[in-house]
Coordinates of C-alpha atoms and ligand atoms in Angstrom, one line a residue:
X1 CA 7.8 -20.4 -35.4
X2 CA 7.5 -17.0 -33.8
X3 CA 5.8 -17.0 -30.5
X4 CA 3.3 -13.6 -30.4
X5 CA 2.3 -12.2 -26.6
X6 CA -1.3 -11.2 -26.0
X7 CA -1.1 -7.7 -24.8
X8 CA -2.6 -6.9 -21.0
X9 CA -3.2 -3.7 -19.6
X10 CA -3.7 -3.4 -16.4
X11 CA -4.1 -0.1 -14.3
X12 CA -4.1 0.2 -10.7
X13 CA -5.4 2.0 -7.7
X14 CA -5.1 1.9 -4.2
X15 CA -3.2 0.4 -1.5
X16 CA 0.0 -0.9 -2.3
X17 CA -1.6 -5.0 -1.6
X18 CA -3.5 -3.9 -4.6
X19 CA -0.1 -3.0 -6.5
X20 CA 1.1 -6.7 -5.1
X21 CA -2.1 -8.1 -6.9
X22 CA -1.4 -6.5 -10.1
X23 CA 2.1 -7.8 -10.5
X24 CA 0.9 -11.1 -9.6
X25 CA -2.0 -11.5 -11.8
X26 CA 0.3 -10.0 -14.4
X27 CA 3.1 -13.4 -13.6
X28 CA 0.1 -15.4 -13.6
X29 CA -1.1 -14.3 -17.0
X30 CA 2.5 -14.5 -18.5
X31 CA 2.2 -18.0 -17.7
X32 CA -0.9 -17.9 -20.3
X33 CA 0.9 -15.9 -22.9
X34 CA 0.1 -12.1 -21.9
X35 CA 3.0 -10.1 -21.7
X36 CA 2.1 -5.9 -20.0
X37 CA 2.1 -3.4 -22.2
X38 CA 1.7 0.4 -21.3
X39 CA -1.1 1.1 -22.7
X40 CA -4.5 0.3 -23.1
X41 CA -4.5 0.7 -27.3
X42 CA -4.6 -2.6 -28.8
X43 CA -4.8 -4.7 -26.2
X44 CA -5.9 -8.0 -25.8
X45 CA -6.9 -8.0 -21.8
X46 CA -7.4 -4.9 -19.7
X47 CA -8.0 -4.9 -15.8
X48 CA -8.8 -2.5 -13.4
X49 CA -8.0 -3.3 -10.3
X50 CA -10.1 -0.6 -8.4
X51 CA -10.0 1.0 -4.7
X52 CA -13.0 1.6 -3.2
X53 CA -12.1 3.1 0.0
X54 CA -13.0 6.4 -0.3
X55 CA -15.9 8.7 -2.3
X56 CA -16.1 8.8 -5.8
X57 CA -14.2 5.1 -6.3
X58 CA -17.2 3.7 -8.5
X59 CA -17.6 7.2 -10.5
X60 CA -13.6 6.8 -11.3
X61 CA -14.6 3.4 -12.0
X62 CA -16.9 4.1 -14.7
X63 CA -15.1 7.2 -16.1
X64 CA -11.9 5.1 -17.0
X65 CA -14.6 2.0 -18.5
X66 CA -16.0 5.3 -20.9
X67 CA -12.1 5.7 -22.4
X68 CA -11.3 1.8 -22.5
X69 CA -14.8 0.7 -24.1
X70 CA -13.3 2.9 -27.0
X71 CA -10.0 1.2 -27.8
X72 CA -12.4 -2.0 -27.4
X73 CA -14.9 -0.7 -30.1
X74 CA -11.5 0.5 -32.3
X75 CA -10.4 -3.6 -31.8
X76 CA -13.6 -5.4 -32.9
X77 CA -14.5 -3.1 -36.1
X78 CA -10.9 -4.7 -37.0
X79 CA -11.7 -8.2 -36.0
X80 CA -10.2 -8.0 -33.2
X81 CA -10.8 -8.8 -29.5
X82 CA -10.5 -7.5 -26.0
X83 CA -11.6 -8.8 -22.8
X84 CA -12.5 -5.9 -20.2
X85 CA -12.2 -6.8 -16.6
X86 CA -12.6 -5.0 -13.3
X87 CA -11.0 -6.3 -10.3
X88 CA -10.0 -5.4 -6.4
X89 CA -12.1 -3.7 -4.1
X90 CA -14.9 -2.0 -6.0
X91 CA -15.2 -5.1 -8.2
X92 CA -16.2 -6.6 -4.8
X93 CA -18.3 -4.2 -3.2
X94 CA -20.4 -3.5 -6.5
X95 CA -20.1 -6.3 -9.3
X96 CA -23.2 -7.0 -9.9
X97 CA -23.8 -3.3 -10.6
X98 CA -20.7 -3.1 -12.9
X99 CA -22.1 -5.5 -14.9
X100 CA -25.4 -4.2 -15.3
X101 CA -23.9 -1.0 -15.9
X102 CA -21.0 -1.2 -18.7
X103 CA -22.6 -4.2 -20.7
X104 CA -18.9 -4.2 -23.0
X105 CA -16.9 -5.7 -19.3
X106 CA -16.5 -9.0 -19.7
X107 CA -15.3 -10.2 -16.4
X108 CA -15.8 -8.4 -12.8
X109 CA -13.8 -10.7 -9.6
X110 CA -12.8 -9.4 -6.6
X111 CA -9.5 -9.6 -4.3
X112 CA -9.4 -13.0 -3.1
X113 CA -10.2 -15.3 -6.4
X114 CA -7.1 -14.2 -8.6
X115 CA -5.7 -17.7 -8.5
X116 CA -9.2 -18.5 -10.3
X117 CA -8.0 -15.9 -13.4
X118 CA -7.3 -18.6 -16.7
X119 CA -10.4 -20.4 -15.9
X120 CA -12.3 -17.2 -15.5
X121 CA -10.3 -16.1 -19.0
X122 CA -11.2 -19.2 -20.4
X123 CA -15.3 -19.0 -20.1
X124 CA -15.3 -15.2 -20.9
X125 CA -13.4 -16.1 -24.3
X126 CA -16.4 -18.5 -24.6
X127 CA -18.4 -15.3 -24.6
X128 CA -19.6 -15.7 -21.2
X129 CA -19.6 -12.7 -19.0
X130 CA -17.7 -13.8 -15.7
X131 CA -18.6 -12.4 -12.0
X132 CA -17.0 -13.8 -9.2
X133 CA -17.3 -11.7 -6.0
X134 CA -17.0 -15.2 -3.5
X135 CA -14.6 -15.4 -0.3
X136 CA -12.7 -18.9 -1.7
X137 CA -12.4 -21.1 0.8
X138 CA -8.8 -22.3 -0.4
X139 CA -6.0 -19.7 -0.1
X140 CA -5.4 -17.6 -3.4
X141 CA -1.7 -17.9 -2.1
X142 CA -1.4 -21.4 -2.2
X143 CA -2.7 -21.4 -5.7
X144 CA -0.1 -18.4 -7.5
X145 CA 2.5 -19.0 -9.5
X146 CA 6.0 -18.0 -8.1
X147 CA 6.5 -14.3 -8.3
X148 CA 9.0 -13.0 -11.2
X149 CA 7.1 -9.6 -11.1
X150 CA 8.7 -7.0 -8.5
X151 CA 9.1 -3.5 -8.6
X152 CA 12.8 -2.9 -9.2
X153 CA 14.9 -2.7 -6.2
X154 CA 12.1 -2.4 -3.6
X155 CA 9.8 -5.3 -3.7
X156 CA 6.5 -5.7 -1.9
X157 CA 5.5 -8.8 -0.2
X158 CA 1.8 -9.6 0.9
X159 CA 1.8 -11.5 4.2
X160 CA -1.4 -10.9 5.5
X161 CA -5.2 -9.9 3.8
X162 CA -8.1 -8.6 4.9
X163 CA -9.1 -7.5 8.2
X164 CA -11.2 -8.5 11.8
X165 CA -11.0 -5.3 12.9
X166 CA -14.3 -3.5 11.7
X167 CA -13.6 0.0 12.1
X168 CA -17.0 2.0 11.6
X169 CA -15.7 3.9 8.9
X170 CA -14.1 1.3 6.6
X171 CA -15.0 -0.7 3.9
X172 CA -11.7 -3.3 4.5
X173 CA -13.9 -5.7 6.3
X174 CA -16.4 -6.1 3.4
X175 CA -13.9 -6.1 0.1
X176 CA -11.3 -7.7 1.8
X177 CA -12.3 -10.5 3.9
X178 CA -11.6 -11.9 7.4
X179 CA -7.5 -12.0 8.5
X180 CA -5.6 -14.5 6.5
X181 CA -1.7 -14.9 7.5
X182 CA 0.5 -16.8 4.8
X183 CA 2.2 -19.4 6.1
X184 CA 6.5 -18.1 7.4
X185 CA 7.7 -20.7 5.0
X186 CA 5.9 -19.5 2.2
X187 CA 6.8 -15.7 2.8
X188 CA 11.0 -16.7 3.4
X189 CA 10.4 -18.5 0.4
X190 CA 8.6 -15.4 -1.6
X191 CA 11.5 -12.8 0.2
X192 CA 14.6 -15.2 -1.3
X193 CA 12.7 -15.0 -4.5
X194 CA 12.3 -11.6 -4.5
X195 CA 16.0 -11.2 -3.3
X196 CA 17.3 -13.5 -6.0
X197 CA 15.5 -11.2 -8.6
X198 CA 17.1 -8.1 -7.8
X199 CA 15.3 -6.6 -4.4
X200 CA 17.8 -5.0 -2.1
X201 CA 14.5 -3.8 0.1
X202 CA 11.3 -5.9 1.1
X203 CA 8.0 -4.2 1.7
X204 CA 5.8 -6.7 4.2
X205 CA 2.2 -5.9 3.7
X206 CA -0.8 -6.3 5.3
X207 CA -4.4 -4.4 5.8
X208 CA -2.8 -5.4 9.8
X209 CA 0.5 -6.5 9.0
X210 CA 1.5 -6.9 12.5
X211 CA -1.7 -8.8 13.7
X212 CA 0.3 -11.6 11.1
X213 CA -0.1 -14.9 12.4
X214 CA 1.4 -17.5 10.0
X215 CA 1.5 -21.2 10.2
X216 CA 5.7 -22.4 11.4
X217 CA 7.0 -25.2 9.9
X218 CA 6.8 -27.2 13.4
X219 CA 3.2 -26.2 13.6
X220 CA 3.2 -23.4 15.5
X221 CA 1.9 -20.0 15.2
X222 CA 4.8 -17.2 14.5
X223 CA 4.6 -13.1 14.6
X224 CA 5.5 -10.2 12.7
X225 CA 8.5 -9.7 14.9
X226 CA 9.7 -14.0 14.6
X227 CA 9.3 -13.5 10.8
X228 CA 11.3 -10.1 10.1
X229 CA 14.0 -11.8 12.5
X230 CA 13.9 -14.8 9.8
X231 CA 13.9 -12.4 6.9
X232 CA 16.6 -10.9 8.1
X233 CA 18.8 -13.5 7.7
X234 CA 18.4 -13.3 3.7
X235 CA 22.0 -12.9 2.2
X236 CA 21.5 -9.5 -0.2
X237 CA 18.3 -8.2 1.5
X238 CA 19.2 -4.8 3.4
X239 CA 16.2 -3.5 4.0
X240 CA 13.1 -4.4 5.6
X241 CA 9.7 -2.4 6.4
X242 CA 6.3 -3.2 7.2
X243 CA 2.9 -1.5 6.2
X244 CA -0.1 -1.0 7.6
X245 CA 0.2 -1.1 11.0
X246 CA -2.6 -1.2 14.0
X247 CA -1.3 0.6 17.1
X248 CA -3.1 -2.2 19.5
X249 CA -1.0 -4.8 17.9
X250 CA 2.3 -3.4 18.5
X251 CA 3.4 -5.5 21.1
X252 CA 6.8 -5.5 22.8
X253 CA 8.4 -8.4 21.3
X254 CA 7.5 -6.4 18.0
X255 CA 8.5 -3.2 19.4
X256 CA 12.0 -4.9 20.4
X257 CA 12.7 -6.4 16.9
X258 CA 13.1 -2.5 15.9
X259 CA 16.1 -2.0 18.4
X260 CA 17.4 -5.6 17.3
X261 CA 17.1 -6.1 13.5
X262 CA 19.1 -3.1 11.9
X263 CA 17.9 -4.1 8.8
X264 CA 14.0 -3.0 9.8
X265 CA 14.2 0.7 8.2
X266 CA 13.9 3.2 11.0
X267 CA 10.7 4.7 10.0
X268 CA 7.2 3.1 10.8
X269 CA 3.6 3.8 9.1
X270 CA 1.5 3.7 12.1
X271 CA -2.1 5.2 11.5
X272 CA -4.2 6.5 14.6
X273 CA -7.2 8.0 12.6
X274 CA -8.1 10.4 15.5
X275 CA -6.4 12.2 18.9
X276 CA -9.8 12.2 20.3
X277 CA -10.7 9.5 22.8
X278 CA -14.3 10.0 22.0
X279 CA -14.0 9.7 18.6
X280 CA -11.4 6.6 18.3
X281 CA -14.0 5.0 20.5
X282 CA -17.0 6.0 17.7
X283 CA -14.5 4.9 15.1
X284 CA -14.0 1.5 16.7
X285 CA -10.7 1.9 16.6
X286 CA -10.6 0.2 20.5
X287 CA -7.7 2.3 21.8
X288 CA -7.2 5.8 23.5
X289 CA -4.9 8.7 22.3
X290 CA -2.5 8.0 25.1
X291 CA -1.8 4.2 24.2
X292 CA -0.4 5.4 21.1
X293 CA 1.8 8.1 22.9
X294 CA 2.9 5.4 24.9
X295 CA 4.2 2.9 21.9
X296 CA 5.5 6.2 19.9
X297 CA 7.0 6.2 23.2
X298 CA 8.4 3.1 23.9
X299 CA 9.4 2.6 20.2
X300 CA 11.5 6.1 20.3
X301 CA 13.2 3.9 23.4
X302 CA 14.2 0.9 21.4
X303 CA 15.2 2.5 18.3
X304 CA 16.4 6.1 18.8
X305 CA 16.7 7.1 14.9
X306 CA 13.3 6.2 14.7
X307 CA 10.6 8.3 12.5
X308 CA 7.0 8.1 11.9
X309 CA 4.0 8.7 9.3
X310 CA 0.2 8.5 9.8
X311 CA -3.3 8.5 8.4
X312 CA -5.9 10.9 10.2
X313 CA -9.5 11.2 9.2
X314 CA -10.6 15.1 9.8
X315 CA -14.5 15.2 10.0
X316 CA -15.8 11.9 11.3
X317 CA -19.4 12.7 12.4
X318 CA -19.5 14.1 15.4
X319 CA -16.3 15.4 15.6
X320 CA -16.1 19.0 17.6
X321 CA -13.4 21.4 17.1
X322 CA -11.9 20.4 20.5
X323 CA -11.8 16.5 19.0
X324 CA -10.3 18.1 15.9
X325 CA -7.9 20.2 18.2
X326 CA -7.1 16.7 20.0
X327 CA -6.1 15.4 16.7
X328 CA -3.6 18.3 15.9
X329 CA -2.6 17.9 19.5
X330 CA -1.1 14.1 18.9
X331 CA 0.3 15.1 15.4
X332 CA 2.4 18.3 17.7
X333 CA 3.3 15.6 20.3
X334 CA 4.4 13.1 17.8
X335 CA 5.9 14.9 15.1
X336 CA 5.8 13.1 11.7
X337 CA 8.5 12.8 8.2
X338 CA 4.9 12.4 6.5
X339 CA 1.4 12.0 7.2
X340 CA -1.8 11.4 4.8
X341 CA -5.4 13.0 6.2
X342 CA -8.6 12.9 4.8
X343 CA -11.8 14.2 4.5
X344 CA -14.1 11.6 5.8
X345 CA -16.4 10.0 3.6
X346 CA -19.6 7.9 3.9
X347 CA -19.2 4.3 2.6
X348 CA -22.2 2.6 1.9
X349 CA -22.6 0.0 3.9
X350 CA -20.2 0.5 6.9
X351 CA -21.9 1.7 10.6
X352 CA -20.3 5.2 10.3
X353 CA -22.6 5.7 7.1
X354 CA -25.9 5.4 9.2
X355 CA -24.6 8.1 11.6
X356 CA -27.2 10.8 11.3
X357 CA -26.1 13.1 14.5
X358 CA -23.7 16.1 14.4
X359 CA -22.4 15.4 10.8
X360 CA -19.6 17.8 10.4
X361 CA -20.4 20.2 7.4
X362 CA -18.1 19.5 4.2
X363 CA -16.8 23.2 4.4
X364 CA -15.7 22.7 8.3
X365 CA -14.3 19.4 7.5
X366 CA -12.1 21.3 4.8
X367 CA -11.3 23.9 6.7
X368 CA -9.9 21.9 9.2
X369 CA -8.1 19.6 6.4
X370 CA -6.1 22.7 5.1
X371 CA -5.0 23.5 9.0
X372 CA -4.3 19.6 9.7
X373 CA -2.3 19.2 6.3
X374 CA -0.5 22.9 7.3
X375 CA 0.3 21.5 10.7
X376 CA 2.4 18.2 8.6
X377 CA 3.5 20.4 6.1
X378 CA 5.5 22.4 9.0
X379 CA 6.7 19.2 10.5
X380 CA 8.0 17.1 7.1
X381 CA 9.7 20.6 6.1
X382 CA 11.4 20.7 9.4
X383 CA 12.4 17.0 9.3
X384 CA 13.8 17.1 6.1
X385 CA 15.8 20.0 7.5
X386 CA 17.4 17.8 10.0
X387 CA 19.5 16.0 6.9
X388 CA 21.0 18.6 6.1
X389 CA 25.0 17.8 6.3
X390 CA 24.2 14.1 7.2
X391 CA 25.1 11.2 5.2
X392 CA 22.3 9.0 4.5
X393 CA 22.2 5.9 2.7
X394 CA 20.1 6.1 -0.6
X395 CA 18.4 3.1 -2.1
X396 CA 18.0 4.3 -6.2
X397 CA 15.4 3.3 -8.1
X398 CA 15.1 5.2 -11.1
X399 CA 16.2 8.0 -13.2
X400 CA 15.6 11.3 -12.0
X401 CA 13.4 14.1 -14.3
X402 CA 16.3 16.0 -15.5
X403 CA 18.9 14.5 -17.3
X404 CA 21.8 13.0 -15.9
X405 CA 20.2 12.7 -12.2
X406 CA 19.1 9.7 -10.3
X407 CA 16.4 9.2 -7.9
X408 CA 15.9 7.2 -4.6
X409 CA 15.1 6.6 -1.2
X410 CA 16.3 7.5 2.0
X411 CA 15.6 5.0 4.9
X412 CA 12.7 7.8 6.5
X413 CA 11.5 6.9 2.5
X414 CA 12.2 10.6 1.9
X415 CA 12.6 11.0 -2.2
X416 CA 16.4 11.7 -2.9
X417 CA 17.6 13.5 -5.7
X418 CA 21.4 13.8 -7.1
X419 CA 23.3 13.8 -10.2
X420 CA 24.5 10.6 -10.6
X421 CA 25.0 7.4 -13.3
X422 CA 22.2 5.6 -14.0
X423 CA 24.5 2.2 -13.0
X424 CA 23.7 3.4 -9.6
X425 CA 20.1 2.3 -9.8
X426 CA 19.5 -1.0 -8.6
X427 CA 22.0 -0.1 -5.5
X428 CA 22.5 1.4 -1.7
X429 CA 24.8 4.3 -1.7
X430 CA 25.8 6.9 1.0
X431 CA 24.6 10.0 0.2
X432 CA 25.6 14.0 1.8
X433 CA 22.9 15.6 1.9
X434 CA 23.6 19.6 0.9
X435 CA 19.7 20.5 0.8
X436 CA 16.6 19.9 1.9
X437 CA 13.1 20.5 0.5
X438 CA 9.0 20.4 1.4
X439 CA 9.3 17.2 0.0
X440 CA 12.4 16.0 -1.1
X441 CA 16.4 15.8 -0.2
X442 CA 19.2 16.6 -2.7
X443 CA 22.7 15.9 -2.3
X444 CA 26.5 14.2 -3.6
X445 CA 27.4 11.0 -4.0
X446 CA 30.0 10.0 -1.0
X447 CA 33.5 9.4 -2.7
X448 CA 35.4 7.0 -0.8
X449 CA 38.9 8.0 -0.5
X450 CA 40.1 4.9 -2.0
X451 CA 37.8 5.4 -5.2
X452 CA 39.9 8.9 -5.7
X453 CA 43.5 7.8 -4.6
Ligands
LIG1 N1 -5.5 -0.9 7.9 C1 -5.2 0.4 8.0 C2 -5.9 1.3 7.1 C3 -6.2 0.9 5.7 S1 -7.2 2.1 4.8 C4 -5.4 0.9 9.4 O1 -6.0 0.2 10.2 O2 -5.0 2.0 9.7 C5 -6.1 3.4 4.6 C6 -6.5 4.7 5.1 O3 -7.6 5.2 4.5 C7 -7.0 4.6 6.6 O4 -5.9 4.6 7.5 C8 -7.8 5.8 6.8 O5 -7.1 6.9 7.2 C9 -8.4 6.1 5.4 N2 -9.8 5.8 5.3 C10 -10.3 4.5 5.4 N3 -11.7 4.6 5.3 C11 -12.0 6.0 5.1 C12 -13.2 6.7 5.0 N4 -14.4 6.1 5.0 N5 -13.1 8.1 4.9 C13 -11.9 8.7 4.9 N6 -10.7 8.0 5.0 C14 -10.7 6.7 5.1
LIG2 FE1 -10.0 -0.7 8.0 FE2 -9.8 -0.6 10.6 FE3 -9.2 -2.9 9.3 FE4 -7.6 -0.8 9.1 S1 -8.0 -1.9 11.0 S2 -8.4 -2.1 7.4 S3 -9.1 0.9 9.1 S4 -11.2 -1.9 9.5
LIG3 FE1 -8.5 0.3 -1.5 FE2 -9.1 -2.2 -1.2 FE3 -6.6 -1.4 -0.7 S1 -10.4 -0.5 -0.8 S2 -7.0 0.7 0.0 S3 -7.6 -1.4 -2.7 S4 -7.8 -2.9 0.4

């Protein structure tokens, strides 16, 4: 007997915990007989798993259901069927609207009830139309199958969900939930996993990966900085990073682990939103400009290759051209490989939205966008400069766009091209950099002497 795969579709935006979710509701569906395909023609399940941290997240929302409602028309006139759902954040925030909305979706769930997906399957193939938007109680965690989904070489690894934090501006709160650590057993289990499968690099994530608080085996409560000193003891792993940090929660013992753990990639994500005191207070954010000079400072100190990126919002209500000046002050004093910035925008439902004084006119705020993004344009440019002649080691991942070249990732996660054989990908190999670009490094394969002789 031949065993046929229901086809799933499944598109993603947003964070990278959203690009975890995907995979795992895709190794949770295999278990039911779905198998991805690449696209949406044909297929028997589609999800969205939507972002909805920024303007226009619903509108995309709606404009991709238009397309997909299609292939699903094209399926039925043939007898067919397709189930329709919409997942992650704006699944969350507006479900009840989706469904009201787009009659033709079939099944609307947010982050936390994935675990929940083949009884969820099971009632909409009953032809009931499924909306589960609740905070479980249990763990979705304790309730996945094991991961066999992971991203080639690089994996990612979920420790930590949602968020206590409740910065005015953000929706993370709502969509997400209140903190959740996995438990250090779990995650060493997940990491050898991921490891035996391939992953030469492990991505920890969290919406406040280093507030992560896990369960030890003894009982106890462990930290970021205890649980990359475990996962660094994983035969085959090389790499380790962690994403998204909060700068109050970089503590010393964490700040250490840097200087110690060799494997922890020399380049940390550490938004600050702001430079202005006045407006990290109105953003909640609960720190001044000057605490994170201080742990750029101090983790310069303990690791001295060390490189940073960032996340800035230009235009938070309120903010004055000096506060804006502030901000492109602590991007000159810190100096970043990368940095994202963006415009604010209003989410429903968070304090920020009900700001009404000193809003910052959407021309100023773009204005001051193009000068911010100038300012980091300069700076990346200028780092990628400094390989030039070194030898850096290159994680690659995939083929490059021309033929016969191969692309990967430098430990600053700077893309690296060369011309190399594809047998390469999958591996960590030194790399002389001849030339850098805006936003990329090219460069020759290191021959070892004894490879030639
Ligand atoms: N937990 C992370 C941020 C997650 S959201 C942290 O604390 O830094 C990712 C980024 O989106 C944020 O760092 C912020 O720069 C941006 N962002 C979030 N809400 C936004 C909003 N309302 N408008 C513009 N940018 C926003
Ligand atoms: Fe959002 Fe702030 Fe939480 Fe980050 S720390 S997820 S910005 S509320
Ligand atoms: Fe977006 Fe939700 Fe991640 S709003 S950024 S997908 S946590």
């Amino acid at each position: 007997m031949t065993q046929t795969h229901k086809k799933l579709f499944i598109k993603t935006w947003g964070c990278q915990m959203n690009v975890y979710d995907s995979n795992r509701m895709g190794d949770i569906l295999s278990s039911l007989g779905y198998k991805t395909v690449d696209t949406p023609v044909d297929a028997d399940m589609m999800i969205l798993n939507t972002c909805h941290i920024r303007e226009k997240a619903t509108d995309k929302v709606f404009s991709e259901l238009g397309r997909l409602r299609v292939h699903k028309e094209n399926k039925e006139a043939k007898g067919g069927k397709m189930l329709i759902a919409v997942a992650g954040c704006v699944a969350q925030a507006e479900g009840d609207f989706i469904l009201e909305r787009a009659p033709f979706v079939d099944m609307v769930f947010g982050p936390q009830t994935y675990h929940e997906l083949p009884e969820m399957i099971l009632k909409a193939s009953g032809d009931e139309r499924v909306i589960n938007t609740e905070f479980p109680t249990i763990s979705k965690f304790d309730h996945l199958p094991d991961v066999h989904t992971i991203e080639g070489a690089s994996a990612f690894l979920s420790i930590q969900e949602g968020c206590d934090k409740f910065c005015t501006f953000c929706v993370v709160p709502y969509t997400r939930g209140g903190e959740y650590s996995r438990s250090e057993q779990e995650v060493i289990n997940e990491a050898r996993r991921q490891v035996d499968q391939g992953a030469l690099e492990i991505m920890l994530l969290g919406q406040n990966v280093n507030a992560y608080h896990g369960k030890t085996a003894d009982g106890g409560t462990s930290n970021l900085a205890n649980l990359i000193r475990k996962i660094s003891e994983i035969n085959g792993l090389e790499r380790i990073r962690y994403s998204t940090s909060h700068p109050r929660d970089m503590d010393d013992e964490l700040i250490a682990v840097h200087g110690e753990v060799q494997k922890l990639m020399p380049f940390l994500h550490l938004p600050v939103q702001s430079g202005s005191d006045r407006i990290l207070e109105a953003m909640n954010r609960k720190h001044k400009a000057d605490v994170y000079r201080d742990v750029i400072a101090k983790l310069r100190k303990s690791r001295t290759d060390i490189a940073f990126s960032s996340d800035y919002i230009i235009g938070f209500p309120g903010e004055t051209e000096q506060d804006f000046e502030d901000s492109m002050q602590l991007a000159r004093d810190t100096g970043y490989v990368s940095c994202y910035s963006f415009k604010y925008s209003a989410r429903p439902g968070t304090p920020a939205a009900s700001i009404q004084a000193a809003l910052v006119p959407d021309d100023v705020a773009s204005e001051r966008l193009q000068r911010f993004q100038a300012l980091i344009n300069e700076q990346q440019a200028a780092f990628n400069k400094t390989c030039e002649g070194k030898t850096m080691p290159i994680l690659f991942d995939r083929k490059g766009k021309k033929d016969g070249q191969i692309t990967g990732r430098s430990p600053y996660s700077q893309s690296v091209y060369v011309n190399g054989n594809d047998r390469l990908i999958g591996s960590i190999v030194n790399v002389n950099i001849t030339e850098a670009f805006d936003n990329s490094l090219t460069g020759n394969i290191e021959i070892l002497d004894d490879e030639t002789a």
